[in-house]
Short mmCIF file of C-alpha atoms and ligand atoms in Angstrom, two decimals:
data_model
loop_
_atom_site.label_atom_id
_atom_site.label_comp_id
_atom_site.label_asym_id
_atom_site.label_seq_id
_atom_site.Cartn_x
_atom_site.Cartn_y
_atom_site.Cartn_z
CA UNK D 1 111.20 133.47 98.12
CA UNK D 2 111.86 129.98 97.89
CA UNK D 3 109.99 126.95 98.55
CA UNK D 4 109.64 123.46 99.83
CA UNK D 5 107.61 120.73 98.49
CA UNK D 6 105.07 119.14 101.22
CA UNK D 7 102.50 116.64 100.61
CA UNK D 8 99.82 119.29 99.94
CA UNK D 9 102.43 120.94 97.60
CA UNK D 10 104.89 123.63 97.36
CA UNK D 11 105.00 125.67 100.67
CA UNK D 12 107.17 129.07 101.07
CA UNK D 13 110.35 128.35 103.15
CA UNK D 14 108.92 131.01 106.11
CA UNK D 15 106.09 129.54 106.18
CA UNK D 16 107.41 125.80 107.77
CA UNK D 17 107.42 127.52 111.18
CA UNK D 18 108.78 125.28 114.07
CA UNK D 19 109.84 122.30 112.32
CA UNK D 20 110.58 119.36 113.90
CA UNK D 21 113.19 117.72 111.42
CA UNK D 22 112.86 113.80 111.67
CA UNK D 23 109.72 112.23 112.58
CA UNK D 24 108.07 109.01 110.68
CA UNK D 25 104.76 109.22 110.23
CA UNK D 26 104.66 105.08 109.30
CA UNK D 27 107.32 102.73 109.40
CA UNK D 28 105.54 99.89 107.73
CA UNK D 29 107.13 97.76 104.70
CA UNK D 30 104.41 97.26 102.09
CA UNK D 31 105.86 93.78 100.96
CA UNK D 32 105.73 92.55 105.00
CA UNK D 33 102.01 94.52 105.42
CA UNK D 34 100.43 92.83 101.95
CA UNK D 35 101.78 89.80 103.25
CA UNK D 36 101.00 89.63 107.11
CA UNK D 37 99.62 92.67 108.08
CA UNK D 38 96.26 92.50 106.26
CA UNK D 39 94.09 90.65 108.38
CA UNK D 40 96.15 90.48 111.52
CA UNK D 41 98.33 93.48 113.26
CA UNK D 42 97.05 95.97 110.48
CA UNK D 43 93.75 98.12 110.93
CA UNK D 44 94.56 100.90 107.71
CA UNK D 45 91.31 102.95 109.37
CA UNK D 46 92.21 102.95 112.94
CA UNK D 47 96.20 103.49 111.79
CA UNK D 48 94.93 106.61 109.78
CA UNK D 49 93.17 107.83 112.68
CA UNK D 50 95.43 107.17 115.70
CA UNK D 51 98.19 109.14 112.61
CA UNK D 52 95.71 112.33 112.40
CA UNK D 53 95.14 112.51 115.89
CA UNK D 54 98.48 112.22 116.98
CA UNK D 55 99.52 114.74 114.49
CA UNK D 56 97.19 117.19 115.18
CA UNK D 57 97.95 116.92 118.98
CA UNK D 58 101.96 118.20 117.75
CA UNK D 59 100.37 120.66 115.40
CA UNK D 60 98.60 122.28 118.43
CA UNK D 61 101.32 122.81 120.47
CA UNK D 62 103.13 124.84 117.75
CA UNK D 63 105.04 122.85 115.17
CA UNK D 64 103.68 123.69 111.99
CA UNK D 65 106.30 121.06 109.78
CA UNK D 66 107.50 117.22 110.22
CA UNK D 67 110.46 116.26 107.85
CA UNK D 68 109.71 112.34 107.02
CA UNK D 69 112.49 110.44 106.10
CA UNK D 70 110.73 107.65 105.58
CA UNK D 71 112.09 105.84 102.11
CA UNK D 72 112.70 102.60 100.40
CA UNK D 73 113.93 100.23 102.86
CA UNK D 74 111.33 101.59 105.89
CA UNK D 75 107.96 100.95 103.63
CA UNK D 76 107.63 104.48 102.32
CA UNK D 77 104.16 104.65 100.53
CA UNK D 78 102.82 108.04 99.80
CA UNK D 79 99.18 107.86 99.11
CA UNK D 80 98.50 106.85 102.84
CA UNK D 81 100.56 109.79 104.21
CA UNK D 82 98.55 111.92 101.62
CA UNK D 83 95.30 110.60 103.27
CA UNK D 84 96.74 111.99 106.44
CA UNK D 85 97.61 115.26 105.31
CA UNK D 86 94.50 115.83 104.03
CA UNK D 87 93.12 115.61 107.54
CA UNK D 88 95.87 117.60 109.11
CA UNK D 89 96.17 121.11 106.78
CA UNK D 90 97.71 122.75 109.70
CA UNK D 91 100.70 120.75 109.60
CA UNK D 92 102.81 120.38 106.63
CA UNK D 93 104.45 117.01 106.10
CA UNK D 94 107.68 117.06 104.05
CA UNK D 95 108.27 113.44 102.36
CA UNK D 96 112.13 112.24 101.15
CA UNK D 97 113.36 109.76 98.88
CA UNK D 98 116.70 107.67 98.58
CA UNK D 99 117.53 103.98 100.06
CA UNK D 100 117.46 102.67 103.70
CA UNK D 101 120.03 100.02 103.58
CA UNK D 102 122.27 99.07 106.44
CA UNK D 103 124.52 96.68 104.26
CA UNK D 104 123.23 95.68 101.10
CA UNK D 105 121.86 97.41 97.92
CA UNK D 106 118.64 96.21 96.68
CA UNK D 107 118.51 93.38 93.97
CA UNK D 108 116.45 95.98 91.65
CA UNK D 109 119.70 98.04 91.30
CA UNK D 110 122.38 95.40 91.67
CA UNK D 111 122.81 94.23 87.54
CA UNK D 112 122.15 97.93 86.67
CA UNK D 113 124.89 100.27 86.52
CA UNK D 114 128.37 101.47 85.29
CA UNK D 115 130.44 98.31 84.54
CA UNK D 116 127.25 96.32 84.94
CA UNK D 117 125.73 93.81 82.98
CA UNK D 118 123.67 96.51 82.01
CA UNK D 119 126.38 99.16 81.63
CA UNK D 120 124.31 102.34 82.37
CA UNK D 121 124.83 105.41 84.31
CA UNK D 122 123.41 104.53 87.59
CA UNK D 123 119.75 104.13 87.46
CA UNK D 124 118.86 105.12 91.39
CA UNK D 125 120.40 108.61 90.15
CA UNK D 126 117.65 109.23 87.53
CA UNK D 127 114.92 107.29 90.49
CA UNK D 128 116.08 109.90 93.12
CA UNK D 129 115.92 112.94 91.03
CA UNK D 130 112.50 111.82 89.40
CA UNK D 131 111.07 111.47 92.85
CA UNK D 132 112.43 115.55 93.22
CA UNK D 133 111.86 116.60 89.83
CA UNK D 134 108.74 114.89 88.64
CA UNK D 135 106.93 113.34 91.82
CA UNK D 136 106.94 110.25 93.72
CA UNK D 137 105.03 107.17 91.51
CA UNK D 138 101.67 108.54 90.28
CA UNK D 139 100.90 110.42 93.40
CA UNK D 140 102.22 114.15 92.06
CA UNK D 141 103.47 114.45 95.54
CA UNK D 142 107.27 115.85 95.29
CA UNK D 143 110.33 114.87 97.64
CA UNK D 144 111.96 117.52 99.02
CA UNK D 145 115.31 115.81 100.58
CA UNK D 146 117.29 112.91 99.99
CA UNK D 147 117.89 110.18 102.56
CA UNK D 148 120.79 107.17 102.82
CA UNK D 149 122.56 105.68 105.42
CA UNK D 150 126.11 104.86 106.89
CA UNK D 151 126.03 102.59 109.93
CA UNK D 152 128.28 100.66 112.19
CA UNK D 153 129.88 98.48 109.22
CA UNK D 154 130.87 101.90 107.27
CA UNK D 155 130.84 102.10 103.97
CA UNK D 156 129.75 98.93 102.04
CA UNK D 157 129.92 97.95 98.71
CA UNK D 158 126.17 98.39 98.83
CA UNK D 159 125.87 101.77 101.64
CA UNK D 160 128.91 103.34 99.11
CA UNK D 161 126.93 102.78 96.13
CA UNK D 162 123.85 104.48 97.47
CA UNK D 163 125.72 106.97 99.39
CA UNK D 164 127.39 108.09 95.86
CA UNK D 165 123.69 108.20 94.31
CA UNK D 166 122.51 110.34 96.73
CA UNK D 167 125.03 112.67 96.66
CA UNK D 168 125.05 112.88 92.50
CA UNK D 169 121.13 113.24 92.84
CA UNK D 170 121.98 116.40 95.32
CA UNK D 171 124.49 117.90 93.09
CA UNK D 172 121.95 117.81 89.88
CA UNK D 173 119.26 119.14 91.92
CA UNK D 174 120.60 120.63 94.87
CA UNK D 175 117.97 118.84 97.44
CA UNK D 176 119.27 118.53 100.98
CA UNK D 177 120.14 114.85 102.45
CA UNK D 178 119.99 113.62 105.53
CA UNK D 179 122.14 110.51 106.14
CA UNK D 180 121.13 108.05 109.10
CA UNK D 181 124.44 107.21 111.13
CA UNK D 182 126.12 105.20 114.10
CA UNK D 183 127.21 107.48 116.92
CA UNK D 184 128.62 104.99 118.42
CA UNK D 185 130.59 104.21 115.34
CA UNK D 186 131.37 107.55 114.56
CA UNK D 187 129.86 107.14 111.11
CA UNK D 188 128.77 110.73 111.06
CA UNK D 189 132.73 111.41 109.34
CA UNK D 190 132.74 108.69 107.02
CA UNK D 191 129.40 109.98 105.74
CA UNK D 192 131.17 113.14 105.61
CA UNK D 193 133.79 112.55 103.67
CA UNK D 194 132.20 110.70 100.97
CA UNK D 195 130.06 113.59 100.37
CA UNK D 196 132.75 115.98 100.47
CA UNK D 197 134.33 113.77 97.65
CA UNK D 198 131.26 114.14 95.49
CA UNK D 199 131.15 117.45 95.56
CA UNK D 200 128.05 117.99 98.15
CA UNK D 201 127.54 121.42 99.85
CA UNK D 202 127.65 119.99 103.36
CA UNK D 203 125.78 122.90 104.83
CA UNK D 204 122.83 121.29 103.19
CA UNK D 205 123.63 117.99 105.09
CA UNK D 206 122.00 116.47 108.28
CA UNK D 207 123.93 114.01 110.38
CA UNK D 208 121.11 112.33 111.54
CA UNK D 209 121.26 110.56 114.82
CA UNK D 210 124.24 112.69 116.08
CA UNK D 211 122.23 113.46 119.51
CA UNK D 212 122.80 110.18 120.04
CA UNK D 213 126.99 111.18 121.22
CA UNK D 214 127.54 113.26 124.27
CA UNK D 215 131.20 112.98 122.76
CA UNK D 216 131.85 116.73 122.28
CA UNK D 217 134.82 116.37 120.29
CA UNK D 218 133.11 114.68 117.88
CA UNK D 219 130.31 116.65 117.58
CA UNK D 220 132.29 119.56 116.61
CA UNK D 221 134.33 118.08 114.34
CA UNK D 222 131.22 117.19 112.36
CA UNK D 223 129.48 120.68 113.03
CA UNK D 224 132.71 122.63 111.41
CA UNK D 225 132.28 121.36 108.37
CA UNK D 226 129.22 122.66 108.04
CA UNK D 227 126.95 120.15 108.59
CA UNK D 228 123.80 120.27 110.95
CA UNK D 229 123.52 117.95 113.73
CA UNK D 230 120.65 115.73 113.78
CA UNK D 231 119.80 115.81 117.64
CA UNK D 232 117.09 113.71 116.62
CA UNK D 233 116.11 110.87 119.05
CA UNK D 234 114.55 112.84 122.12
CA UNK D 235 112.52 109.97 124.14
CA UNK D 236 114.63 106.87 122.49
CA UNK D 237 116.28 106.73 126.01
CA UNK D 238 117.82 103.12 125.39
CA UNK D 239 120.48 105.38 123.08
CA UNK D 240 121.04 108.26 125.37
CA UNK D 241 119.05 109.80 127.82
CA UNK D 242 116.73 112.67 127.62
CA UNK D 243 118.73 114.48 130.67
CA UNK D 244 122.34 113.74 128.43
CA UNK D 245 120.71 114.54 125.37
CA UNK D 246 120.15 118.27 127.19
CA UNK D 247 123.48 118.87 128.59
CA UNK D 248 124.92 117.90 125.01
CA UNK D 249 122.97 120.35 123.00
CA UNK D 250 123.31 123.33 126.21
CA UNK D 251 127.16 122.27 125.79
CA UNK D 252 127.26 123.37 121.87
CA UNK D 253 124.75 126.22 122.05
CA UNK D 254 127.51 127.65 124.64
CA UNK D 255 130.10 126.99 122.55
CA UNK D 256 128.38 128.29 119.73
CA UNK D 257 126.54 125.91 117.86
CA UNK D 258 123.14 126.70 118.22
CA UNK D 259 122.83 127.57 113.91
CA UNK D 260 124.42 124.11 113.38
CA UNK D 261 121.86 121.85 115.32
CA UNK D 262 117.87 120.82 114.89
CA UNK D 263 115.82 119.11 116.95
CA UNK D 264 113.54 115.68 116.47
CA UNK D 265 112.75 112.82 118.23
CA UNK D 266 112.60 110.34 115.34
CA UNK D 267 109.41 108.49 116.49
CA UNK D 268 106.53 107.19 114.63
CA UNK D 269 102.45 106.39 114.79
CA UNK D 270 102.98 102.78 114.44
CA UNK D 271 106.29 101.19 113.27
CA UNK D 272 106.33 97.34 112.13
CA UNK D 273 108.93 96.51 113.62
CA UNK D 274 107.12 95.11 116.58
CA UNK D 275 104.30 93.90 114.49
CA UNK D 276 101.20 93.68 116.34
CA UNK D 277 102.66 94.93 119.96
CA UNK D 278 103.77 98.42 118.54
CA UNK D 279 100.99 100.05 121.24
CA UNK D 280 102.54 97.56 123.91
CA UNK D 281 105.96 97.96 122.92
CA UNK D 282 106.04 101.33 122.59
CA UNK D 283 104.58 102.95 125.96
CA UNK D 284 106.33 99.94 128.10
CA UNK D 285 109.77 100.59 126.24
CA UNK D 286 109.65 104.32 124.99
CA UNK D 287 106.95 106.05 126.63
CA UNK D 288 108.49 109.41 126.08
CA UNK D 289 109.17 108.60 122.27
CA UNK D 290 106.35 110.34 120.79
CA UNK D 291 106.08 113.62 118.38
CA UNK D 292 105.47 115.78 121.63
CA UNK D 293 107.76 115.51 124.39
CA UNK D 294 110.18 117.88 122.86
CA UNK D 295 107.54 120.60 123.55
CA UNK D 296 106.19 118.99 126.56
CA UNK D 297 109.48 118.43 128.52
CA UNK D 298 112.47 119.08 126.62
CA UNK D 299 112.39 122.93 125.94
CA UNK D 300 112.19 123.93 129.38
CA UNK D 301 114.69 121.67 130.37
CA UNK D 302 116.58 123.39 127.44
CA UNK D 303 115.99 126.70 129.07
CA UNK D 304 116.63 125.91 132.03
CA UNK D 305 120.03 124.37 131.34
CA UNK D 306 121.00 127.93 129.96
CA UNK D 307 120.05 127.65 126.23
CA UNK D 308 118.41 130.81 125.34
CA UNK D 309 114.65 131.29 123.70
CA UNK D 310 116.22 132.97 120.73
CA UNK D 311 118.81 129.89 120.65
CA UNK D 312 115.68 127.70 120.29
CA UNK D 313 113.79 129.69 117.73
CA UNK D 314 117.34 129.16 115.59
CA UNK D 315 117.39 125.35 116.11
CA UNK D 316 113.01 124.90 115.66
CA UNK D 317 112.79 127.58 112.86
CA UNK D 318 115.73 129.28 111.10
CA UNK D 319 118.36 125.99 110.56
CA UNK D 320 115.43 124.02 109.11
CA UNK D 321 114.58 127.10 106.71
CA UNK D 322 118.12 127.55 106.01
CA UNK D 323 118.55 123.65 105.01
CA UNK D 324 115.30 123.83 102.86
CA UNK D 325 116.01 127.03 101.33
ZN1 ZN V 1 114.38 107.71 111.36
#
């Protein structure tokens, strides 16, 4: 049987359970934290804390797995996630690597690479498949999935480059991505189609952000290639409501997309980009963006909207097994 590398180690693919596929557990970036955090916005106790407790909360209502996608470019940093897993063993926590980049590509890779001044093959390759292979830094702790974007401005010279890592870094180890895109923008089938040209096995590919389009059409265009829908922003209302959201995903289960979709809410314990008035921010703006209103709310409104329980075991349980496996 196979298995998926957590944070406490290799887990068996049944075992994930109800997995909810894109949650953060800390959007901080270190450089920003070391630099203003310490000493002002930042309590590392409390943050660890208000991280187990929130976690465990989720973890009693039935989810047994969070897929973080938190990597370079969001302040991933794996020895505090560790500390929370520690205090959480009844919730695995599934850790990715790869480049957040809207735009640019880091300075650290721009002078390094085919045709470069150093003319090597491309180092983020041989970072990405480390962090899969080997382990993250010194931590021992393993990603499982791969992670890059392709936003509103498509495919720059930057997003192409790191796109095309990703994608080699999938086909020499065959981890799963999932790529961060524009609804709005459509970038879903630009992401798409680069991967298709690099060979990727797009059933192993989450569109992230997709349940951000009520846009049928579009949708299932991305859906038959393969590809799982990331319907992955329940309680970010400002990008489509948690009532649209619903009638979207009842909409493709009827038409027979239910294997091809999985279910998050992309939120976070604390998130820097508000610096010190995350807490504010984030019940004033987002009060239902938080690791349990899927179970709280959403399911029943799920069922009662005609999807089926079995319908939700397949987007909770089996598509996230299938994508790990
Ligand atoms: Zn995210």
């Amino acid at each position: 049987m196979p298995t998926v590398q957590t944070v406490r180690g290799p887990v068996n693919v049944d075992d994930l359970g109800q997995t909810l596929m894109h949650e953060h557990v800390f959007v901080v970036a270190t450089e920003h934290l070391d630099n203003y955090g310490k000493g002002s916005w930042w309590d590392e106790e409390h943050r660890v804390a208000d991280a187990v407790t929130k976690l465990r909360a989720v973890a009693a209502k039935g989810v047994r797995t969070i897929v973080d996608p938190t990597v370079w470019g969001l302040g991933r940093y794996i020895p505090r996630i560790q500390r929370v897993a520690e205090q959480v063993p009844e919730l695995n926590i599934v850790v990715a690597t790869g480049i957040y980049s809207f735009e640019e590509l880091p300075h650290q890779y721009e002078h390094r690479g085919p045709g470069l001044f150093f003319d090597i093959p491309d180092p983020m390759i041989d970072d990405f498949v480390r962090d899969l292979t080997e382990g993250i830094a010194d931590t021992g702790v393993k990603a499982a999935f791969l992670k890059c974007v392709v936003e509103h401005k498509g495919l720059t010279p930057g997003v192409e480059r790191i796109c095309r890592a990703v994608a080699q870094a999938h086909v020499r180890t065959g981890a799963p991505i999932t790529v961060h895109t524009n609804s709005f923008a459509q970038s879903g089938l630009i992401a798409l189609d680069l991967f298709a040209k690099e060979g990727v096995d797009l059933t192993k590919v989450v569109v992230g952000h997709a349940g951000d389009s009520n846009d049928l059409d579009y949708l299932m265009r991305l859906a038959d290639t393969g590809a799982t829908l990331g319907m992955d922003r329940f309680g970010l209302d400002i990008y489509n409501p948690t009532p649209q959201r619903v009638a979207t995903i009842a909409a493709l289960c009827g038409r027979g997309y239910a294997d091809r979709m999985v279910l998050s809410h992309d939120a976070a314990c604390f998130m820097d980009y508000f610096g010190g008035a995350w807490d504010e921010a984030h019940s004033t703006l987002a009060p239902n963006w938080r690791y349990d209103h899927i179970h709280d709310d959403v399911l029943a409104a799920l069922l009662d909207s005609g999807v089926t329980d079995g319908q939700i075991e397949q987007m909770l349980v089996f598509n996230p097994k299938r994508y790990f496996s």
